[in-house]
CSV table of C-alpha atoms and ligand atoms in Angstrom, one decimal:
chain,number,residue,atom,x,y,z
W,1,MET,CA,0.1,-0.4,0.5
W,2,VAL,CA,1.4,3.3,-1.1
W,3,THR,CA,0.8,6.1,1.5
W,4,LYS,CA,2.8,9.9,1.3
W,5,ALA,CA,4.7,11.1,3.8
W,6,TYR,CA,7.1,13.5,4.7
W,7,GLY,CA,11.1,12.9,4.7
W,8,ALA,CA,14.6,13.0,4.2
W,9,TYR,CA,16.8,11.9,2.0
W,10,SER,CA,20.2,13.9,3.9
W,11,GLY,CA,21.5,15.2,7.4
W,12,ASP,CA,21.9,18.2,5.3
W,13,LYS,CA,18.6,18.3,3.1
W,14,PRO,CA,15.4,20.1,3.9
W,15,LEU,CA,11.9,17.4,4.5
W,16,GLU,CA,10.0,16.8,1.4
W,17,LEU,CA,7.1,14.9,-0.4
W,18,MET,CA,8.3,11.0,-0.9
W,19,LEU,CA,5.5,8.3,-1.0
W,20,ILE,CA,6.9,4.8,0.8
W,21,GLU,CA,5.1,1.8,1.2
W,22,ARG,CA,3.6,0.4,3.8
W,23,ARG,CA,2.7,-4.0,4.2
W,24,GLU,CA,-0.2,-5.7,3.6
W,25,PRO,CA,-1.3,-6.2,7.3
W,26,GLY,CA,-0.3,-9.4,8.9
W,27,ALA,CA,-2.1,-12.1,11.2
W,28,HIS,CA,-0.9,-10.4,13.8
W,29,ASP,CA,-0.6,-6.5,12.8
W,30,VAL,CA,-2.8,-3.5,12.5
W,31,ALA,CA,-2.9,-0.1,9.9
W,32,ILE,CA,-3.7,3.1,11.3
W,33,GLU,CA,-4.5,5.5,9.8
W,34,ILE,CA,-2.4,8.6,11.0
W,35,ALA,CA,-4.2,11.3,12.7
W,36,PHE,CA,-1.8,12.8,14.0
W,37,CYS,CA,2.5,12.9,15.0
W,38,GLY,CA,4.6,14.6,17.7
W,39,VAL,CA,7.8,16.0,16.7
W,40,CYS,CA,10.1,15.1,19.3
W,41,HIS,CA,13.7,16.6,19.8
W,42,SER,CA,14.5,13.1,18.8
W,43,ASP,CA,12.9,13.6,15.9
W,44,LEU,CA,15.7,16.6,14.9
W,45,HIS,CA,18.9,14.9,15.9
W,46,GLN,CA,17.8,11.6,13.6
W,47,VAL,CA,16.8,13.2,10.1
W,48,ARG,CA,19.5,15.8,10.4
W,49,GLY,CA,22.7,13.5,11.4
W,50,GLU,CA,23.2,14.9,14.4
W,51,TRP,CA,23.4,11.3,15.6
W,52,ALA,CA,25.6,8.4,14.0
W,53,GLY,CA,23.4,5.9,11.5
W,54,THR,CA,21.3,7.3,10.8
W,55,LEU,CA,19.7,4.9,7.3
W,56,TYR,CA,18.6,7.8,4.1
W,57,PRO,CA,15.3,8.5,3.3
W,58,CYS,CA,14.2,9.1,7.2
W,59,VAL,CA,10.8,9.2,7.9
W,60,PRO,CA,10.6,10.3,11.0
W,61,GLY,CA,8.2,10.6,14.0
W,62,HIS,CA,7.2,8.4,17.1
W,63,GLU,CA,4.4,10.3,18.5
W,64,ILE,CA,1.8,8.5,16.4
W,65,VAL,CA,-1.9,8.4,17.4
W,66,GLY,CA,-4.8,7.5,14.6
W,67,HIS,CA,-7.6,5.1,13.8
W,68,VAL,CA,-7.6,1.2,13.0
W,69,THR,CA,-8.5,0.6,10.0
W,70,ALA,CA,-8.0,-3.2,9.0
W,71,ILE,CA,-6.8,-5.6,11.3
W,72,GLY,CA,-5.0,-9.0,11.1
W,73,SER,CA,-7.3,-13.0,11.1
W,74,ALA,CA,-5.0,-13.0,14.4
W,75,VAL,CA,-5.3,-9.9,16.2
W,76,THR,CA,-8.0,-10.1,18.6
W,77,GLY,CA,-7.5,-7.1,21.0
W,78,PHE,CA,-8.2,-4.3,18.5
W,79,ALA,CA,-11.3,-3.3,16.0
W,80,VAL,CA,-11.4,-1.5,12.7
W,81,GLY,CA,-12.0,2.5,13.9
W,82,GLU,CA,-10.8,2.1,17.7
W,83,THR,CA,-8.7,5.2,18.5
W,84,VAL,CA,-5.2,3.8,19.1
W,85,GLY,CA,-1.2,5.3,19.6
W,86,VAL,CA,1.9,4.1,18.5
W,87,GLY,CA,5.4,5.0,20.9
W,88,CYS,CA,8.8,4.7,19.5
W,89,MET,CA,9.0,1.0,18.8
W,90,VAL,CA,7.6,-1.4,16.2
W,91,ASP,CA,8.6,-5.0,17.2
W,92,SER,CA,11.4,-6.9,20.1
W,93,CYS,CA,12.4,-10.8,19.9
W,94,GLN,CA,9.8,-11.1,22.8
W,95,HIS,CA,11.4,-14.0,24.6
W,96,CYS,CA,15.0,-12.7,26.5
W,97,SER,CA,14.7,-12.3,29.5
W,98,SER,CA,14.2,-8.1,30.0
W,99,CYS,CA,10.7,-8.3,26.5
W,100,GLU,CA,9.3,-11.1,29.7
W,101,GLU,CA,9.7,-8.4,32.0
W,102,GLY,CA,7.5,-5.4,29.7
W,103,LEU,CA,11.2,-4.3,29.3
W,104,GLU,CA,10.6,-4.5,25.8
W,105,GLN,CA,13.2,-0.9,25.3
W,106,TYR,CA,15.7,-2.8,26.9
W,107,CYS,CA,14.7,-6.1,24.4
W,108,ASP,CA,18.5,-7.9,24.5
W,109,SER,CA,18.1,-8.0,20.2
W,110,GLY,CA,17.3,-4.7,20.5
W,111,PHE,CA,14.1,-3.2,19.6
W,112,VAL,CA,12.8,-2.5,16.4
W,113,GLY,CA,12.8,1.2,17.0
W,114,THR,CA,9.7,2.7,14.3
W,115,TYR,CA,11.9,5.1,12.1
W,116,ASN,CA,15.7,3.6,11.3
W,117,GLY,CA,14.7,0.0,12.7
W,118,VAL,CA,15.5,-2.2,11.3
W,119,THR,CA,12.9,-3.9,8.7
W,120,GLY,CA,12.3,-6.7,6.0
W,121,ASP,CA,10.5,-4.5,4.9
W,122,ALA,CA,11.2,-1.4,1.5
W,123,PRO,CA,13.4,0.4,2.3
W,124,GLY,CA,15.0,-2.2,4.8
W,125,HIS,CA,14.2,0.0,7.0
W,126,THR,CA,11.7,1.8,9.4
W,127,LEU,CA,9.7,4.3,8.0
W,128,GLY,CA,7.8,6.9,10.9
W,129,GLY,CA,5.0,8.7,11.5
W,130,TYR,CA,5.4,11.2,9.4
W,131,ALA,CA,2.8,9.6,7.4
W,132,GLN,CA,-0.7,9.2,5.9
W,133,SER,CA,-0.8,5.5,8.2
W,134,ILE,CA,1.8,2.7,9.7
W,135,VAL,CA,1.2,-0.6,10.0
W,136,VAL,CA,2.4,-2.1,13.2
W,137,ASN,CA,1.9,-5.6,14.9
W,138,ASP,CA,0.0,-6.0,17.7
W,139,LYS,CA,1.4,-5.5,20.3
W,140,PHE,CA,3.0,-2.4,20.0
W,141,VAL,CA,0.0,-1.1,19.8
W,142,LEU,CA,-1.4,1.2,22.6
W,143,LYS,CA,-4.5,2.0,23.3
W,144,ILE,CA,-6.2,5.6,24.0
W,145,ASN,CA,-8.9,6.6,27.0
W,146,HIS,CA,-8.6,10.0,25.9
W,147,PRO,CA,-11.9,12.4,24.9
W,148,GLU,CA,-11.2,12.2,20.6
W,149,GLU,CA,-11.0,16.2,21.1
W,150,GLN,CA,-7.9,16.2,23.3
W,151,LEU,CA,-6.3,13.4,20.7
W,152,ALA,CA,-4.6,15.8,18.7
W,153,ALA,CA,-2.4,16.7,22.5
W,154,VAL,CA,-2.4,13.0,23.6
W,155,ALA,CA,0.5,11.9,20.6
W,156,PRO,CA,3.4,14.0,22.9
W,157,LEU,CA,2.5,11.4,25.7
W,158,LEU,CA,3.7,8.0,23.4
W,159,CYS,CA,6.8,8.7,23.7
W,160,ALA,CA,7.9,12.6,25.7
W,161,GLY,CA,4.9,10.7,28.4
W,162,ILE,CA,6.6,7.5,28.5
W,163,THR,CA,9.9,9.1,28.6
W,164,THR,CA,9.5,10.8,31.3
W,165,TRP,CA,6.8,8.4,33.7
W,166,SER,CA,9.1,5.8,33.1
W,167,PRO,CA,11.9,7.3,34.9
W,168,LEU,CA,9.8,9.2,37.9
W,169,ARG,CA,7.7,5.4,38.5
W,170,HIS,CA,10.6,3.6,38.2
W,171,TRP,CA,12.8,6.6,41.2
W,172,ASN,CA,9.2,6.1,42.9
W,173,VAL,CA,8.1,9.9,43.3
W,174,GLY,CA,5.7,10.7,44.5
W,175,PRO,CA,4.4,12.2,47.8
W,176,GLY,CA,6.8,13.6,49.9
W,177,LYS,CA,9.4,14.0,47.0
W,178,LYS,CA,11.2,16.5,46.2
W,179,VAL,CA,11.7,16.2,42.6
W,180,GLY,CA,13.7,18.9,40.4
W,181,ILE,CA,12.8,18.7,35.9
W,182,VAL,CA,15.5,20.1,33.9
W,183,GLY,CA,15.2,21.9,30.4
W,184,ILE,CA,11.0,22.6,30.2
W,185,GLY,CA,11.0,21.7,26.3
W,186,GLY,CA,8.7,18.3,25.2
W,187,LEU,CA,10.2,15.8,27.5
W,188,GLY,CA,10.5,18.2,30.7
W,189,HIS,CA,6.6,20.6,30.1
W,190,MET,CA,5.2,16.1,30.7
W,191,GLY,CA,8.1,15.8,33.2
W,192,VAL,CA,6.3,18.2,35.4
W,193,LYS,CA,2.6,18.0,34.5
W,194,LEU,CA,3.5,13.6,36.0
W,195,ALA,CA,5.4,14.5,38.8
W,196,HIS,CA,3.0,16.8,40.4
W,197,ALA,CA,-0.2,14.1,39.1
W,198,LEU,CA,1.8,12.2,41.1
W,199,GLY,CA,2.4,14.5,44.6
W,200,ALA,CA,5.4,15.5,44.3
W,201,HIS,CA,6.6,18.8,45.4
W,202,VAL,CA,8.5,20.2,41.7
W,203,VAL,CA,11.2,22.3,41.1
W,204,ALA,CA,11.7,22.8,37.8
W,205,PHE,CA,15.2,24.5,35.9
W,206,THR,CA,15.9,26.3,32.4
W,207,THR,CA,17.4,28.4,30.2
W,208,SER,CA,14.5,30.1,29.4
W,209,GLU,CA,13.8,33.5,31.5
W,210,ASN,CA,10.5,33.6,29.0
W,211,LYS,CA,9.1,29.8,30.8
W,212,ARG,CA,9.4,31.0,34.8
W,213,GLU,CA,5.8,31.9,34.7
W,214,ALA,CA,4.6,30.1,32.5
W,215,ALA,CA,6.6,26.5,34.1
W,216,LEU,CA,4.1,27.5,37.8
W,217,ASP,CA,1.1,26.7,35.1
W,218,LEU,CA,2.3,24.0,34.0
W,219,GLY,CA,2.6,22.0,37.8
W,220,ALA,CA,5.6,23.4,38.9
W,221,ASP,CA,6.0,24.9,42.9
W,222,GLU,CA,9.3,26.8,42.3
W,223,VAL,CA,10.4,27.9,39.1
W,224,VAL,CA,14.5,27.8,39.5
W,225,VAL,CA,16.8,29.8,36.4
W,226,SER,CA,19.5,27.5,36.5
W,227,ARG,CA,22.2,30.1,34.5
W,228,ASN,CA,21.3,31.9,38.1
W,229,ALA,CA,23.5,30.6,40.3
W,230,VAL,CA,22.0,31.9,43.3
W,231,GLU,CA,19.2,30.5,42.6
W,232,MET,CA,20.6,27.1,42.0
W,233,ALA,CA,22.4,27.8,45.3
W,234,ALA,CA,19.1,28.1,47.5
W,235,HIS,CA,17.8,24.5,46.3
W,236,ALA,CA,22.3,22.7,47.0
W,237,GLY,CA,21.6,19.1,48.6
W,238,SER,CA,18.1,19.0,48.7
W,239,PHE,CA,16.3,16.9,45.6
W,240,ASP,CA,15.2,13.3,46.2
W,241,PHE,CA,15.7,13.1,42.2
W,242,ILE,CA,16.6,14.7,39.1
W,243,LEU,CA,15.6,14.1,35.5
W,244,ASN,CA,17.3,15.6,33.5
W,245,THR,CA,15.8,16.4,29.7
W,246,VAL,CA,17.7,18.9,28.3
W,247,ALA,CA,19.6,18.1,24.4
W,248,ALA,CA,21.8,19.9,24.5
W,249,SER,CA,26.3,19.1,26.2
W,250,HIS,CA,26.0,20.7,28.9
W,251,ASP,CA,28.1,20.9,33.4
W,252,LEU,CA,26.4,18.5,34.5
W,253,ASP,CA,27.6,19.1,38.1
W,254,ALA,CA,25.2,22.6,39.1
W,255,PHE,CA,22.4,19.0,39.2
W,256,THR,CA,24.5,16.9,40.5
W,257,SER,CA,24.9,19.1,43.7
W,258,LEU,CA,21.5,19.9,44.5
W,259,LEU,CA,20.7,16.3,45.0
W,260,LYS,CA,20.6,15.1,48.1
W,261,ARG,CA,22.5,11.8,49.6
W,262,ASP,CA,22.4,8.8,47.6
W,263,ALA,CA,19.5,10.6,45.6
W,264,THR,CA,20.7,10.2,41.7
W,265,MET,CA,20.1,12.1,39.0
W,266,THR,CA,18.5,10.3,35.2
W,267,LEU,CA,19.9,11.2,32.3
W,268,VAL,CA,16.9,11.1,29.1
W,269,GLY,CA,18.8,14.4,26.5
W,270,VAL,CA,20.9,12.5,24.2
W,271,PRO,CA,22.8,15.3,22.9
W,272,GLU,CA,25.2,15.6,19.8
W,273,HIS,CA,27.9,16.4,22.0
W,274,PRO,CA,29.4,14.1,25.5
W,275,HIS,CA,28.9,16.2,28.6
W,276,PRO,CA,31.9,17.5,30.2
W,277,SER,CA,32.7,15.2,32.2
W,278,PRO,CA,30.7,15.2,35.4
W,279,SER,CA,33.4,16.6,38.9
W,280,VAL,CA,33.9,12.8,40.4
W,281,GLY,CA,34.1,15.3,43.8
W,282,ALA,CA,30.6,15.9,43.6
W,283,LEU,CA,29.0,12.3,43.7
W,284,ILE,CA,31.2,10.4,46.2
W,285,PHE,CA,30.6,13.1,49.0
W,286,ARG,CA,26.6,12.0,48.8
W,287,ARG,CA,27.3,9.0,47.2
W,288,ARG,CA,25.4,9.9,44.8
W,289,SER,CA,24.6,8.5,41.8
W,290,ILE,CA,23.4,9.9,37.7
W,291,ALA,CA,21.6,7.3,36.0
W,292,GLY,CA,20.0,7.4,31.9
W,293,SER,CA,16.7,5.2,30.4
W,294,LEU,CA,15.5,4.9,27.3
W,295,ILE,CA,11.2,5.7,26.7
W,296,GLY,CA,9.2,2.9,28.6
W,297,GLY,CA,7.9,-0.8,27.7
W,298,ILE,CA,4.3,-1.3,26.2
W,299,ALA,CA,2.9,-2.3,29.8
W,300,GLU,CA,3.8,0.1,31.5
W,301,THR,CA,2.8,2.7,28.4
W,302,GLN,CA,-0.5,2.0,28.4
W,303,GLU,CA,-0.3,2.1,32.5
W,304,MET,CA,0.8,5.9,32.0
W,305,LEU,CA,-2.0,6.6,29.5
W,306,ASP,CA,-4.8,5.7,31.1
W,307,PHE,CA,-3.1,7.6,34.2
W,308,CYS,CA,-2.9,10.2,31.9
W,309,ALA,CA,-6.7,9.8,30.6
W,310,ARG,CA,-7.7,9.9,34.5
W,311,HIS,CA,-6.3,12.5,35.2
W,312,GLY,CA,-6.9,15.0,32.7
W,313,VAL,CA,-2.9,14.6,32.4
W,314,VAL,CA,-1.8,16.0,28.3
W,315,ALA,CA,0.5,17.9,26.4
W,316,ASP,CA,0.3,21.3,25.0
W,317,ILE,CA,0.8,21.4,22.0
W,318,GLU,CA,1.5,24.0,18.5
W,319,MET,CA,-0.1,22.1,15.9
W,320,ILE,CA,0.8,22.3,12.1
W,321,PRO,CA,1.4,21.2,8.1
W,322,ILE,CA,3.4,18.9,8.1
W,323,GLN,CA,5.0,21.4,4.9
W,324,ASN,CA,6.1,23.8,8.2
W,325,ILE,CA,8.2,21.2,9.3
W,326,ASP,CA,11.6,22.1,8.9
W,327,GLU,CA,10.6,25.6,10.1
W,328,ALA,CA,9.2,24.1,13.3
W,329,PHE,CA,12.5,21.6,13.4
W,330,ASP,CA,14.1,25.4,13.6
W,331,ARG,CA,12.3,26.8,16.6
W,332,MET,CA,12.5,23.7,18.4
W,333,GLN,CA,16.6,24.3,18.2
W,334,ARG,CA,16.6,27.4,19.7
W,335,SER,CA,14.1,26.0,22.6
W,336,ASP,CA,10.7,28.2,21.4
W,337,VAL,CA,7.9,25.4,21.2
W,338,LYS,CA,5.8,26.0,24.5
W,339,TYR,CA,5.5,22.6,24.2
W,340,ARG,CA,5.2,20.4,21.5
W,341,PHE,CA,4.9,20.9,18.1
W,342,VAL,CA,1.9,18.3,16.6
W,343,ILE,CA,1.4,17.9,12.5
W,344,ASP,CA,-2.2,17.3,11.2
W,345,ASN,CA,-1.6,14.5,9.0
W,346,ALA,CA,-4.4,15.5,7.3
W,347,THR,CA,-1.9,18.2,6.0
W,348,LEU,CA,0.5,16.0,4.4
W,349,GLU,CA,-2.5,15.3,1.5
W,350,ALA,CA,-2.6,19.3,0.7
R,1,NAP,P1,13.4,19.9,23.6
R,1,NAP,O1,12.1,20.3,23.0
R,1,NAP,O2,13.9,20.6,22.9
R,1,NAP,O3,14.1,19.9,25.9
R,1,NAP,C1,14.8,20.6,25.2
R,1,NAP,C2,14.9,21.5,26.0
R,1,NAP,O4,16.4,21.4,26.4
R,1,NAP,C3,15.2,22.8,26.0
R,1,NAP,O5,13.8,23.1,25.5
R,1,NAP,C4,15.4,23.5,26.8
R,1,NAP,O6,15.0,23.4,27.9
R,1,NAP,C5,16.3,22.7,27.1
R,1,NAP,N1,18.4,23.4,26.6
R,1,NAP,C6,18.0,23.3,25.1
R,1,NAP,N2,19.4,23.4,25.0
R,1,NAP,C7,20.0,23.6,26.0
R,1,NAP,C8,21.4,23.8,26.4
R,1,NAP,N3,22.0,24.5,25.5
R,1,NAP,N4,21.3,23.9,27.9
R,1,NAP,C9,20.4,23.7,28.8
R,1,NAP,N5,18.6,23.7,28.2
R,1,NAP,C10,19.4,24.0,27.0
R,1,NAP,O7,13.5,18.4,23.4
R,1,NAP,P2,12.6,16.9,23.7
R,1,NAP,O8,12.2,16.0,22.7
R,1,NAP,O9,12.7,17.7,25.0
R,1,NAP,O10,13.6,15.8,24.8
R,1,NAP,C11,14.9,16.6,24.8
R,1,NAP,C12,15.6,15.1,24.7
R,1,NAP,O11,15.5,13.6,25.1
R,1,NAP,C13,16.7,15.2,23.0
R,1,NAP,O12,18.4,15.3,23.7
R,1,NAP,C14,15.7,14.2,22.6
R,1,NAP,O13,16.8,13.2,22.0
R,1,NAP,C15,16.0,12.9,23.8
R,1,NAP,N6,14.9,12.3,24.3
R,1,NAP,C16,15.5,10.3,24.5
R,1,NAP,C17,14.8,9.4,24.5
R,1,NAP,C18,14.8,8.6,25.4
R,1,NAP,O14,14.6,7.7,25.4
R,1,NAP,N7,16.0,8.7,26.7
R,1,NAP,C19,12.9,10.0,25.1
R,1,NAP,C20,12.9,11.2,23.4
R,1,NAP,C21,13.7,11.9,23.4
R,1,NAP,P3,14.5,25.5,28.1
R,1,NAP,O15,14.7,26.4,27.5
R,1,NAP,O16,13.3,25.1,29.7
R,1,NAP,O17,16.0,26.0,28.7
R,2,ZN,ZN1,10.7,10.9,21.2
C-alpha cells in the first residue's frame, strides 16, 4: 500500500513529500490511519544526522495517534475504527528476559524503532509517523481512552510522556519527594505535569527566563532559572531525584550538587556532543548517582496513557501543517516551542 510521507534523503536536505510503501497487514498486524504525530527532538537529531547511523531516506515520527483501518486475522485486541497510538517501538524479540518483564526497550537483541530500525519491509529500515498510515504488530499498539477532541494533545504522550513517566516511577517519585525537572521542552513539560500528578514537590529548571511563569502553570511548585547561580545555590543538597531532559551538552555538576545523599539524577537527553565529564567529588561525598533511562515498556506506556486519561493530563501543543516541519525543527533547536509541535497529518493530502 502506497502512502504519502515527509522525510529527507540526507542530513543536510530539508524534509520533502515522498511516497512510501506500507506492508499489507499480516495476521498480527494493525493498520492505522495517522491523525496526528508529535515532533520529538529525537526526530531532529536523527533526520539531520546529529546521531551516527541514520538510514536514508529517513521518515521520522514516533508520537503517533490515529484510527484502526484494518486488522489481521489473529488480532483480537483491536477493532476497525478504534483510536490507538504507536510510540517509539514497533517490534522486539519477545522472549529475552527484558521482553518477558515488559521492558521491550531493553530487549537483548535491540528493539525495532518506529523509524531507523531494521525491518524486512522496503526499504529495509522502518519509516515513522510523518505519514498518512502505518502498519504495526498488535503488541506494540496502545489504546487511547482520552476524549477524541484531545487526540492531538495525546500524541506527545507516546514518547515525551512515557520517557518521563518511566524514570519517575522507577525512582519512586510521589508525595513527600522533592523532584527537579531540568529543561522545560517537550519531555520536560510532561515531566513537570506527571511528577505533579504523582504528588511530588516539583522544581522546574529552565534556561529560558520567559518560561518562569509558564512552568508554574504546568504544575511546578517552584521555578529556577539555572543560569542564576544564587537561585541554584538555594537548592544545594535538597533533591530526592532529578530528571534531566536537556537536549544539549552542559555542566552536569550544577545539578548533581543539588542532590541529597544517595539521590539520583537520571539523564534522558541524548545530545549530539558529550557532556563535560562530571566531577567525581560531587558524586562521592554524598554517594550520589547519575543514571540513564530509555523510553518505557509497552505495558507501562499503557499504564501511563490510562493514568493521564484518568487525571486529564495531555501535552501543551502547537499544531503545524507538515509543510512547516523544517521551520518547526529550527524553532525547537532554539527552545522556541511551548511545548510540543504536533503535525496535523491530514495536511499530507494538501
Ligand atoms: P526539546 O523539546 O528541544 O527540549 C529540550 C529542552 O532542553 C529545551 O526546551 C530547553 O529547555 C533545554 N535546553 C536546550 N538547549 C539547552 C542548552 N544548551 N543548555 C541547557 N538547556 C538547554 O527536546 P525534547 O523533545 O524534550 O528531547 C530532549 C532530549 O531527550 C533530546 O536529546 C531527545 O533526543 C532525548 N530523548 C530521549 C529519550 C530517551 O528515551 N532517553 C526519548 C525521547 C527523547 P529550557 O528552555 O527550559 O532551558
Ligand atoms: Zn521521542
